[in-house]
Coordinates of C-alpha atoms in Angstrom, one line a residue:
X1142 CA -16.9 36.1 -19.9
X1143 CA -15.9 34.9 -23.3
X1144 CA -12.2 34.8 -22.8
X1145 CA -12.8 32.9 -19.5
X1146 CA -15.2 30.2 -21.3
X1147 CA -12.1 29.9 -23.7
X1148 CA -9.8 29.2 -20.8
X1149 CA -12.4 26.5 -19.8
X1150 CA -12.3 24.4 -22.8
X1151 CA -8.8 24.8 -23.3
X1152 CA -8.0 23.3 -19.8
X1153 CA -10.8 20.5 -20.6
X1154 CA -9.1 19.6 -23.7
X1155 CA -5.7 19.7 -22.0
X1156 CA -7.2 17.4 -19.3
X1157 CA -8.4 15.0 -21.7
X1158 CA -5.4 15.0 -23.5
X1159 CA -3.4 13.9 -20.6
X1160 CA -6.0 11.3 -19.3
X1161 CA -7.0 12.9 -16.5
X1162 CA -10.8 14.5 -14.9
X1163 CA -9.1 17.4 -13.2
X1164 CA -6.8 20.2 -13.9
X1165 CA -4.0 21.6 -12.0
X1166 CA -5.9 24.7 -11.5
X1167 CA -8.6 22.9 -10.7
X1168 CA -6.6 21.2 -7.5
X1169 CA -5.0 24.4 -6.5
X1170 CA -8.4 26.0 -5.9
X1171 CA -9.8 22.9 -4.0
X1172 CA -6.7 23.4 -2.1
X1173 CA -7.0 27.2 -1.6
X1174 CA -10.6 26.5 -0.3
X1175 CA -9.7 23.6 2.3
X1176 CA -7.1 25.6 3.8
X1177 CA -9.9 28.8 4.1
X1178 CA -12.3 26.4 5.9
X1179 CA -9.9 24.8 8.2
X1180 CA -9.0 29.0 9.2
X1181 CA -12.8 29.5 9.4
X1182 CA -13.2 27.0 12.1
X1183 CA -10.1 28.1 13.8
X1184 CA -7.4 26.0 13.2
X1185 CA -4.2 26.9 13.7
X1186 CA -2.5 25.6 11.1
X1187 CA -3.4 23.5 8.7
X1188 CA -2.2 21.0 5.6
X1189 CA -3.9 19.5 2.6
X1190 CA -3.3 17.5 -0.4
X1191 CA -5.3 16.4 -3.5
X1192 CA -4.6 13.9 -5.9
X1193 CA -5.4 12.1 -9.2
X1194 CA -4.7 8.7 -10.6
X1195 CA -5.6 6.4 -13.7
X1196 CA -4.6 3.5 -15.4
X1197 CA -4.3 0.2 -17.4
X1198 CA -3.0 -3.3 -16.4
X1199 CA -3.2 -5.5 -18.7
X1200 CA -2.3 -9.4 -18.2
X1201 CA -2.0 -12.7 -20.9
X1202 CA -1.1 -16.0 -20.0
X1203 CA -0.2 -18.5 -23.2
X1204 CA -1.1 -16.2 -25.6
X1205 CA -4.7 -15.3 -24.1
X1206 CA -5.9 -12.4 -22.7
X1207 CA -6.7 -12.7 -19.3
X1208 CA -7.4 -9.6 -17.7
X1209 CA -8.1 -6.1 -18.4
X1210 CA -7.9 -4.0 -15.6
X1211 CA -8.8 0.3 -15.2
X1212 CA -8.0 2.4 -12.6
X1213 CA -9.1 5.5 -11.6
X1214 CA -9.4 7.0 -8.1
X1215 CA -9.1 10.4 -6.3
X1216 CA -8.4 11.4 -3.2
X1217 CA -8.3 14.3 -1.0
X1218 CA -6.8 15.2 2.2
X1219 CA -6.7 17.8 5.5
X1220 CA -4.9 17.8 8.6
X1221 CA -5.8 20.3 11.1
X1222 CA -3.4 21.8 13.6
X1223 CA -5.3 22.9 17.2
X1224 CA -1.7 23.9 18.7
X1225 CA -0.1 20.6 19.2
X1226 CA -3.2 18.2 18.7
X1227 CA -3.7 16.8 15.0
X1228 CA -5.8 15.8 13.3
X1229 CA -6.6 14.0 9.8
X1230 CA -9.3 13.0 7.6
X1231 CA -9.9 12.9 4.0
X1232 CA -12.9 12.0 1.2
X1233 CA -13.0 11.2 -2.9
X1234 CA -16.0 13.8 -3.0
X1235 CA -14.4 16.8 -4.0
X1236 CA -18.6 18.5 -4.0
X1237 CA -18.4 22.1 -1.5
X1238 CA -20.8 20.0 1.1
X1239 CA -17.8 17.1 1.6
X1240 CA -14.9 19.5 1.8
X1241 CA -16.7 21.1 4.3
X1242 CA -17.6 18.2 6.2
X1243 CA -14.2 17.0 5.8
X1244 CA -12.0 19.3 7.4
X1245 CA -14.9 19.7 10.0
X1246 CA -14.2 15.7 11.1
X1247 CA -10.5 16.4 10.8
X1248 CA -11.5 19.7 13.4
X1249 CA -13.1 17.7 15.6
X1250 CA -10.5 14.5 15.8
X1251 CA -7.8 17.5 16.6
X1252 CA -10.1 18.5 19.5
X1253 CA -10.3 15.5 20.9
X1254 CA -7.0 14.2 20.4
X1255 CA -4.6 14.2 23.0
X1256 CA -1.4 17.0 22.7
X1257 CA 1.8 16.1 21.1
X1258 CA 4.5 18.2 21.5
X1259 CA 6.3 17.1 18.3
X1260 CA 3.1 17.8 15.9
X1261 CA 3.4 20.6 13.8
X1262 CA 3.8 21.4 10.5
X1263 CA 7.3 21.6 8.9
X1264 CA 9.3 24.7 9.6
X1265 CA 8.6 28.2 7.3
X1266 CA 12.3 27.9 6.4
X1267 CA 12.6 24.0 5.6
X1268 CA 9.9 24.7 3.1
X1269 CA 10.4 24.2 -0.9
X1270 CA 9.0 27.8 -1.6
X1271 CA 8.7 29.9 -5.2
X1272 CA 10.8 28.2 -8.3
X1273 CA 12.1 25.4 -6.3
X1274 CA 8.4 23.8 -5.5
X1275 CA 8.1 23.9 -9.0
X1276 CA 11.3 22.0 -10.0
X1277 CA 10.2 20.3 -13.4
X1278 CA 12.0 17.0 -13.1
X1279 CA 10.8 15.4 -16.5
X1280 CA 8.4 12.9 -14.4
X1281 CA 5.5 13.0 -16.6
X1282 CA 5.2 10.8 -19.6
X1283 CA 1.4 10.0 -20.4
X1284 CA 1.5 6.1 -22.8
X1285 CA -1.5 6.4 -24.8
X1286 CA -2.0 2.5 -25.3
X1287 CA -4.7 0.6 -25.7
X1288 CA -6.0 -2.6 -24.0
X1289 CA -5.3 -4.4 -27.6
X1290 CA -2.3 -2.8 -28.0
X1291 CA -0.6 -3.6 -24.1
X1292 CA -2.0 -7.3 -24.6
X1293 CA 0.1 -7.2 -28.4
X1294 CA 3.3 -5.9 -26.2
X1295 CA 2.9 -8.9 -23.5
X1296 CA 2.3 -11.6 -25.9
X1297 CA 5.5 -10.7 -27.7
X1298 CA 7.3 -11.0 -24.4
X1299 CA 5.7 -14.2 -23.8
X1300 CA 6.2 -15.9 -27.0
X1301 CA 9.8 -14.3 -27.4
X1302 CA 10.3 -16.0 -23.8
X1303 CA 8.8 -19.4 -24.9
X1304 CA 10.6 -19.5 -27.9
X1305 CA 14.5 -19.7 -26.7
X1306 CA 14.1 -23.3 -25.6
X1307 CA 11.7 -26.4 -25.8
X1308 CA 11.9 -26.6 -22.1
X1309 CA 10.1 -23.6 -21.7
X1310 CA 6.9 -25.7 -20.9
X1311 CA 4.8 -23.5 -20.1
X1312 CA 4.3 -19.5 -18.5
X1313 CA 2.4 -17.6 -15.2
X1314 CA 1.9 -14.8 -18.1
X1315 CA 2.8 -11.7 -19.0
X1316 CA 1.9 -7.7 -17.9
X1317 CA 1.8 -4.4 -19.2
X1318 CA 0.7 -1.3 -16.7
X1319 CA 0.7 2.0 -17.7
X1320 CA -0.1 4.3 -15.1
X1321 CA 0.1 8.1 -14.3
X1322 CA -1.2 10.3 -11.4
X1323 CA -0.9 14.6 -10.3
X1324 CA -1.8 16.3 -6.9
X1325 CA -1.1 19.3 -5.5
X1326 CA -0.7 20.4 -2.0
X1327 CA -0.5 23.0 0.1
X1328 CA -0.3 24.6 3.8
X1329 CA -1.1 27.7 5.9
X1330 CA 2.9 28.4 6.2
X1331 CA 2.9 29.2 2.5
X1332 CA 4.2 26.2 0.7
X1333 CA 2.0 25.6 -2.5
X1334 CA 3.5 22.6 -5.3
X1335 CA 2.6 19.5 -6.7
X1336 CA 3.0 17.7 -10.1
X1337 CA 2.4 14.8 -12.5
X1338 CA 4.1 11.8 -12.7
X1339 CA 3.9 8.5 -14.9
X1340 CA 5.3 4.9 -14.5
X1341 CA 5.0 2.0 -16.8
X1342 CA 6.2 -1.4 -17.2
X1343 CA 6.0 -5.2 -18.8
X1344 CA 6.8 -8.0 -17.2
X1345 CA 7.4 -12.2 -18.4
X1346 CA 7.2 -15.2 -15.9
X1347 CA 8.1 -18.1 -17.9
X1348 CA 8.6 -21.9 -16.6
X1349 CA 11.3 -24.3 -17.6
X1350 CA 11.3 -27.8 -17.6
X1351 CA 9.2 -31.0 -16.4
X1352 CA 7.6 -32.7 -13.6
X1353 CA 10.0 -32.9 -10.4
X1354 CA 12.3 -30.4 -12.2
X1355 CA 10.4 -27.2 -13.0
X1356 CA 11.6 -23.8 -12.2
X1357 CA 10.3 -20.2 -13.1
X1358 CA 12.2 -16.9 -13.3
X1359 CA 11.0 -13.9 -14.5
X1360 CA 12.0 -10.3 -15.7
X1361 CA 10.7 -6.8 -16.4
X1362 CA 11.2 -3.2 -17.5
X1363 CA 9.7 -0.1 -15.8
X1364 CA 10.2 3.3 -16.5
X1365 CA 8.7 6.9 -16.5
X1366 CA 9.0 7.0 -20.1
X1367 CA 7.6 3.9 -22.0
X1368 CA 10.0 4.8 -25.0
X1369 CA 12.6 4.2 -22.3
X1370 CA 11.5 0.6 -21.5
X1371 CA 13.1 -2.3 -23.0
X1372 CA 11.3 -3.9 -25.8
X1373 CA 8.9 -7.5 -25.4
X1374 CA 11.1 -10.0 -27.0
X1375 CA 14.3 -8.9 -25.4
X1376 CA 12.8 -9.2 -21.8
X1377 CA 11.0 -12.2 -22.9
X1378 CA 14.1 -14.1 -24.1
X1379 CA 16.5 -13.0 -20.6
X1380 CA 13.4 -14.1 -18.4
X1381 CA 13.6 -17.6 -20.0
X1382 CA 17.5 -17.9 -19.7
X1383 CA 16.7 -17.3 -16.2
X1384 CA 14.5 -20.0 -15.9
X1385 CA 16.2 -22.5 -17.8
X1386 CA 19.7 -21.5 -16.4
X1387 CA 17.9 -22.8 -12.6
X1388 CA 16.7 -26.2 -14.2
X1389 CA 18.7 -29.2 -12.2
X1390 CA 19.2 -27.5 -9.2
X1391 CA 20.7 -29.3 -6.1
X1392 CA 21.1 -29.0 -2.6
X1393 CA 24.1 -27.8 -1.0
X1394 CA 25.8 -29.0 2.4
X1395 CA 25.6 -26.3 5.3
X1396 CA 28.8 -24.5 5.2
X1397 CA 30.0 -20.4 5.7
X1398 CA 31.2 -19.2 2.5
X1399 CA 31.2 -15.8 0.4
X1400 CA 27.9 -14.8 -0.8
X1401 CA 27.7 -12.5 -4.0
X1402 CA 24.1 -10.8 -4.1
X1403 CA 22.8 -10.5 -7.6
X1404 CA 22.8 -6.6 -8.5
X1405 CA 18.7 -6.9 -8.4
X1406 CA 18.6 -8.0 -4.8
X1407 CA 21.6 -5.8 -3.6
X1408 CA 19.4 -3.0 -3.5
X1409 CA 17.5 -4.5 -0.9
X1410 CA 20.3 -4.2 1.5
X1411 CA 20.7 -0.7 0.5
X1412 CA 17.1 -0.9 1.3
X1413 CA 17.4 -2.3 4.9
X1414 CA 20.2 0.5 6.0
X1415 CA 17.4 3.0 5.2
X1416 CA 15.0 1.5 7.0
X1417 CA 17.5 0.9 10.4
X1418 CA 18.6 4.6 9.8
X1419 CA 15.1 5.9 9.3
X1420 CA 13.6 8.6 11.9
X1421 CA 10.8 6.2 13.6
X1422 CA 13.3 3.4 13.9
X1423 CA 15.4 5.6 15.6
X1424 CA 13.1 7.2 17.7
X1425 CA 11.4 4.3 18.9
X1426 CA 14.8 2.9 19.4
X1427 CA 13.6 0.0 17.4
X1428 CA 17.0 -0.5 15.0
X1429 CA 20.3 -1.9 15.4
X1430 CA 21.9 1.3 13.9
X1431 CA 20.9 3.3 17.1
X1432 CA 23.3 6.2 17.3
X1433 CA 25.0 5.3 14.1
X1434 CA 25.3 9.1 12.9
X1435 CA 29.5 9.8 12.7
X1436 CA 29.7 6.4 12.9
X1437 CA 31.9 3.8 10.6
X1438 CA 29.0 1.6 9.5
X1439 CA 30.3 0.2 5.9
X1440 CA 34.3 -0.5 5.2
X1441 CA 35.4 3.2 3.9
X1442 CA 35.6 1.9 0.2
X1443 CA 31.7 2.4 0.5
X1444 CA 29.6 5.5 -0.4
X1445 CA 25.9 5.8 -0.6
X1446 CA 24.8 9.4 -2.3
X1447 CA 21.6 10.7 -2.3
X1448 CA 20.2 13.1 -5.6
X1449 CA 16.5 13.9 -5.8
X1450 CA 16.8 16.3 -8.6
X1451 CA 18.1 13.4 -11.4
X1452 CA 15.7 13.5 -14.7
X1453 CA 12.9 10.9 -14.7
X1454 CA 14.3 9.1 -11.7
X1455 CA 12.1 6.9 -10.2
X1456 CA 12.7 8.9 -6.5
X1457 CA 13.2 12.3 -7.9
X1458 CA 10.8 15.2 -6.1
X1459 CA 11.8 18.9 -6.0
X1460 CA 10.2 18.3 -2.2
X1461 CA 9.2 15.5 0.3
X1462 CA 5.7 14.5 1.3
X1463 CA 5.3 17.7 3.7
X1464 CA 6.5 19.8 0.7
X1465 CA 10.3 19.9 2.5
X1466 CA 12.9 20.9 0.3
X1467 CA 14.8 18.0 -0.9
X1468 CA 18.7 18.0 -1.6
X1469 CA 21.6 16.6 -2.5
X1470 CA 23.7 14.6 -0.3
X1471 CA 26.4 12.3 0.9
X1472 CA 24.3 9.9 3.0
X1473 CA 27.7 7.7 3.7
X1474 CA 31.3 8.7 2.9
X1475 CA 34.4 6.3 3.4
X1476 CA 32.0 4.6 5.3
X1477 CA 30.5 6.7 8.1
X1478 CA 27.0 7.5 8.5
X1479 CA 26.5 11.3 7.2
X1480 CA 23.0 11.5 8.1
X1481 CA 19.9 10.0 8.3
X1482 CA 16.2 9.9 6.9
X1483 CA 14.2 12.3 8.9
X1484 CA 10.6 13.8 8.4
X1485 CA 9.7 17.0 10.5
X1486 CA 8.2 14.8 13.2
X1487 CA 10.6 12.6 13.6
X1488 CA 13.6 14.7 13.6
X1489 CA 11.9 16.6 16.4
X1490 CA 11.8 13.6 18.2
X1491 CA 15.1 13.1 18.0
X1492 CA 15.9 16.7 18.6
X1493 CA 17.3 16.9 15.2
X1494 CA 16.4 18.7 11.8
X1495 CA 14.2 17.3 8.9
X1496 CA 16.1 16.2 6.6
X1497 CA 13.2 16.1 3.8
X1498 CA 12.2 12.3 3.9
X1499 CA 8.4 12.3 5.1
X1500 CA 7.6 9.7 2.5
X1501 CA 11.2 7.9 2.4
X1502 CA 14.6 8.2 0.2
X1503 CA 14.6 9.5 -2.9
X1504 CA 17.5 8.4 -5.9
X1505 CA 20.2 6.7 -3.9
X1506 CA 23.3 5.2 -5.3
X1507 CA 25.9 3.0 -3.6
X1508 CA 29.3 2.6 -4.8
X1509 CA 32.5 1.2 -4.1
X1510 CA 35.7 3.6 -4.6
X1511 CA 37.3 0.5 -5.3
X1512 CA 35.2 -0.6 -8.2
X1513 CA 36.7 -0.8 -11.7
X1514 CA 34.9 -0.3 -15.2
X1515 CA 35.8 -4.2 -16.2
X1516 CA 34.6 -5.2 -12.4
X1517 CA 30.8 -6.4 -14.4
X1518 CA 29.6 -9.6 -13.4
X1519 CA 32.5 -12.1 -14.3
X1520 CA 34.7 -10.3 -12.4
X1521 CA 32.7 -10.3 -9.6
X1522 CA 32.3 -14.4 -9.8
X1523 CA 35.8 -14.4 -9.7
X1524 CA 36.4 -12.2 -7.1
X1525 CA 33.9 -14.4 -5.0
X1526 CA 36.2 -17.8 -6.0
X1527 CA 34.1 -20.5 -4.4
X1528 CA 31.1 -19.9 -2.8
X1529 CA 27.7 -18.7 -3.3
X1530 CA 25.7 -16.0 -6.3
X1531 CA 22.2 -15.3 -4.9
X1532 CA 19.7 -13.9 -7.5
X1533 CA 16.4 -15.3 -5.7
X1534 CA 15.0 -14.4 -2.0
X1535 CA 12.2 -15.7 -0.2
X1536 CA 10.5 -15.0 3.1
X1537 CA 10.5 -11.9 5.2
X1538 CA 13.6 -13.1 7.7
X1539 CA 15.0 -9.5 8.6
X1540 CA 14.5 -8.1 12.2
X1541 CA 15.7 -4.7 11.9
X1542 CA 15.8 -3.8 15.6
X1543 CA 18.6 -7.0 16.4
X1544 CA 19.7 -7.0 12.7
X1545 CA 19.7 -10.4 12.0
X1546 CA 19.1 -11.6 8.8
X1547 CA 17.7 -15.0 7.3
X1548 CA 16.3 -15.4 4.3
X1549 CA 15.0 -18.4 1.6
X1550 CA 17.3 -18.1 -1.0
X1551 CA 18.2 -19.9 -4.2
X1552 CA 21.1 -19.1 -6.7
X1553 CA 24.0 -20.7 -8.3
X1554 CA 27.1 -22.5 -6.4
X1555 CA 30.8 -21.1 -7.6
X1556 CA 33.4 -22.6 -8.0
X1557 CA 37.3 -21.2 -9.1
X1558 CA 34.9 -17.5 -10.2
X1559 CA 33.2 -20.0 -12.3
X1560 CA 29.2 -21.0 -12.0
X1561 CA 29.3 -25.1 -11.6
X1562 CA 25.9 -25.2 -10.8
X1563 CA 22.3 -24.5 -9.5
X1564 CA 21.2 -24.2 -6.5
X1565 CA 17.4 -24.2 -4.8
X1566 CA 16.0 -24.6 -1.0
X1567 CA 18.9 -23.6 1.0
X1568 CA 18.5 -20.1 3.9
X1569 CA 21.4 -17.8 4.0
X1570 CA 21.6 -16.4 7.6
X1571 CA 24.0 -13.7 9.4
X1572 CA 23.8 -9.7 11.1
X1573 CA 23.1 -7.0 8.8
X1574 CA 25.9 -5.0 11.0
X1575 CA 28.5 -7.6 10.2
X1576 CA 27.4 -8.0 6.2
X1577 CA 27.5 -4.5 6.0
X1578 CA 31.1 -4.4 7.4
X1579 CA 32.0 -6.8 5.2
X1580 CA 31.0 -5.6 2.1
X1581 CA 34.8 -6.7 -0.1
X1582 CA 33.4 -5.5 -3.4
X1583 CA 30.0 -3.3 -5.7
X1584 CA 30.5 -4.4 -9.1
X1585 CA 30.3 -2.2 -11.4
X1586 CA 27.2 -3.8 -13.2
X1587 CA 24.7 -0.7 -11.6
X1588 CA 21.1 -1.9 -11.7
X1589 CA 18.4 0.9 -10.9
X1590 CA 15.6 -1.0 -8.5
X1591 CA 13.0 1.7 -7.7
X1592 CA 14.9 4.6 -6.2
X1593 CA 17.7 2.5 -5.4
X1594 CA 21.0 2.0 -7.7
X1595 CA 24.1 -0.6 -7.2
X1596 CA 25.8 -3.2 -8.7
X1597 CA 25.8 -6.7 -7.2
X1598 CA 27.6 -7.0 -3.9
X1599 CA 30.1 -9.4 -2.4
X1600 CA 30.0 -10.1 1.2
X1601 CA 33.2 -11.9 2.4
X1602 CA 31.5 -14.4 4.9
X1603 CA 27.9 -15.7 5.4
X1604 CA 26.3 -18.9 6.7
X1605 CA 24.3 -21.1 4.7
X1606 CA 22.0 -24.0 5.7
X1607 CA 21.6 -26.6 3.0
X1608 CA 20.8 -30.1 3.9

């Protein structure tokens, strides 16, 4: 008895030193025990997954404090197999007497739900089993900080932005967010994993300039590691160039020109192939890259890779959301769809294999086998000659089943690879099939957005609507 009191307080203290109420031993038990009552009722399979979160966000706005904000929430969750009828219900009271009536509501949905002939759990074999559902990936990095100390951190950021330039006038404030979460989860086919992760960031939004002539820009820093992020005064000081580098902007005439997407926003196209390649898009037939597997969708100097397994990546898991093995992969080479993002139920649908992506994409890069080391963002001006460098997008103007794409935008006009001047209230429009085919050029300035890496992107022809 006294060895297992010792264990006790040694996993309390461990909890507490990591911030968080429950232990990992803890979850796995509340797992073991959902998965016992969903077999006691006479499930036929069964899932579950428990998890933990906690926080700080911290905001200032001209040197004030103006919110201090603490999260904590947990959450756990049952899906219940009656053959092929699902399903699903979950509770934040982790007490014996709301497990219970938990997976007894998730029962009783399954009963009356009608049968799918796709539901299921994943596959015995498709499963991350043994030492590869407990990949350590380095995702876990706990930031002790304070309230006092985050607001410190975004005041420097805010006064380092608003002193570059008298015409920083004035500021929508400054962030700090340190957050960290576990869960485990588990199933009745024998796949048991789950781990911590952390992800923290500061952000500046300083305005530029007066009256009629007032623009804001902004920049941040995120990372898994705060030791990793960038420090206050230097994101401070690049989110006022920003801002004051937009000050005088003009309206351009409607013309078609070359548009060069800013590396931050090029990951969003990288983002809007996932989506059209996706398994519900496809099933539903609702993209416009419908049978696009073996297909040339990019010109063949384009690659898109996929790795799950990189250190502290921001999509890095050792297994999807239905605890699928995740790998390694060419997702496009020379240009052809490889393969697309599948979750067991979809890739049923389809008639296809999971390809581990209940829950999305994981670390993707796209490059250009064209793209030299000196190709940073110069280069790429030049390359463009005259037209037009996005870095802002507004509105939500993509249709992913037709693929055409129309978006706010603001940037700078080009002219001879040279920046002549800013630009504001103009829409770039064209089809996400023909941009893609016409991607000329990735620079090689790589910027990591989320899971998604690439440098800024040149597309040879686009239409833009000015005045």
């Amino acid at each position: 008895m006294a060895v297992k009191q010792t264990k006790t307080a040694a996993s309390k203290a461990k909890n507490a030193h990591n911030g968080f109420a429950y232990s990992r031993e803890q979850f796995q038990s509340l797992i073991e025990d959902t998965l016992a009552l969903a077999r006691k009722l006479g499930a036929s399979d069964a899932g579950a997954e428990v998890s933990e979160g906690v926080g700080l966000s911290v905001s200032v706005r001209k040197g004030k404090l103006e919110s201090v904000e603490r999260n904590q929430d947990k959450s756990i969750g049952v899906t219940v197999y009656l053959g092929q009828r699902r399903g699903n219900a979950s509770t934040s009271d982790f007490s014996a007497a709301s497990l219970e009536q938990t997976v007894r509501a998730a029962y009783d949905i399954a009963r009356f739900t009608a049968e799918d002939p796709m539901a299921g759990l994943p596959d015995a074999e498709d499963l991350a089993m043994g030492r590869a559902a407990t990949r350590d990936l380095d995702l876990f990095h706990p930031w002790k900080i304070t309230a006092d100390k985050a607001a410190e951190l975004a005041c420097r950021a805010e006064d380092a932005a608003r002193a570059v330039d008298k015409r920083i006038t004035n500021s929508e404030g400054a962030s700090v967010s340190a957050q960290q979460s576990h869960f485990f989860a588990g199933n009745t086919r024998g796949f048991r994993g789950g781990y911590a992760s952390s992800r923290h960031s500061l952000s500046v939004s300083p305005i530029a300039g007066r009256g009629n002539d007032m623009q804001r820009d902004f920049w941040y820093t995120s990372e898994r590691d705060a030791r990793d992020m960038a420090r206050p005064e230097r994101v401070g000081r690049y989110a006022a160039e920003r801002a004051l580098a937009r000050l005088k902007s003009r309206k351009i005439a409607t013309c078609e020109v070359p548009v060069l997407f800013e590396n931050t926003l090029a990951a969003g196209l990288l983002g809007a192939y996932v989506q059209a390649t996706s398994g519900g898009a496809l099933y539903r037939k609702a993209t416009f890259l419908l049978d696009s597997l073996g297909q040339p969708v990019f010109p063949k100097h384009i690659d898109i890779i996929e790795d799950p397994h990189i250190l502290k990546g921001k999509g890095s898991a050792p297994f999807d959301d239905e605890g699928v093995l995740t790998r390694k992969r060419m997702v496009v080479k020379n240009g052809v769809t490889q393969g697309y993002f599948l979750s067991s139920y979809s890739a049923r649908k389809l008639g296809m294999k999971t390809t581990g992506h209940a829950g999305g994409s994981q670390n993707l890069l796209m490059r250009s086998r064209l793209t030299r080391p000196q190709d940073d963002l110069p280069a790429m001006l030049r390359k463009l000659g005259t037209g037009l460098f996005v870095t802002e997008l507004m509105g939500q103007g993509v249709n992913y089943v037709t693929g055409d794409y129309s978006r706010g935008a603001a940037g700078y006009w080009v002219e001879n690879g040279v920046i002549a001047y800013p630009v504001h209230e103009i829409t770039i429009a064209g089809h996400l099939g023909e941009m893609f085919k016409q991607i000329v050029a990735v620079g090689a300035d790589a910027y990591t957005y989320g899971s998604k890496t690439v440098g800024s992107i040149l597309i040879e022809k686009m239409k833009i609507a000015g005045h």
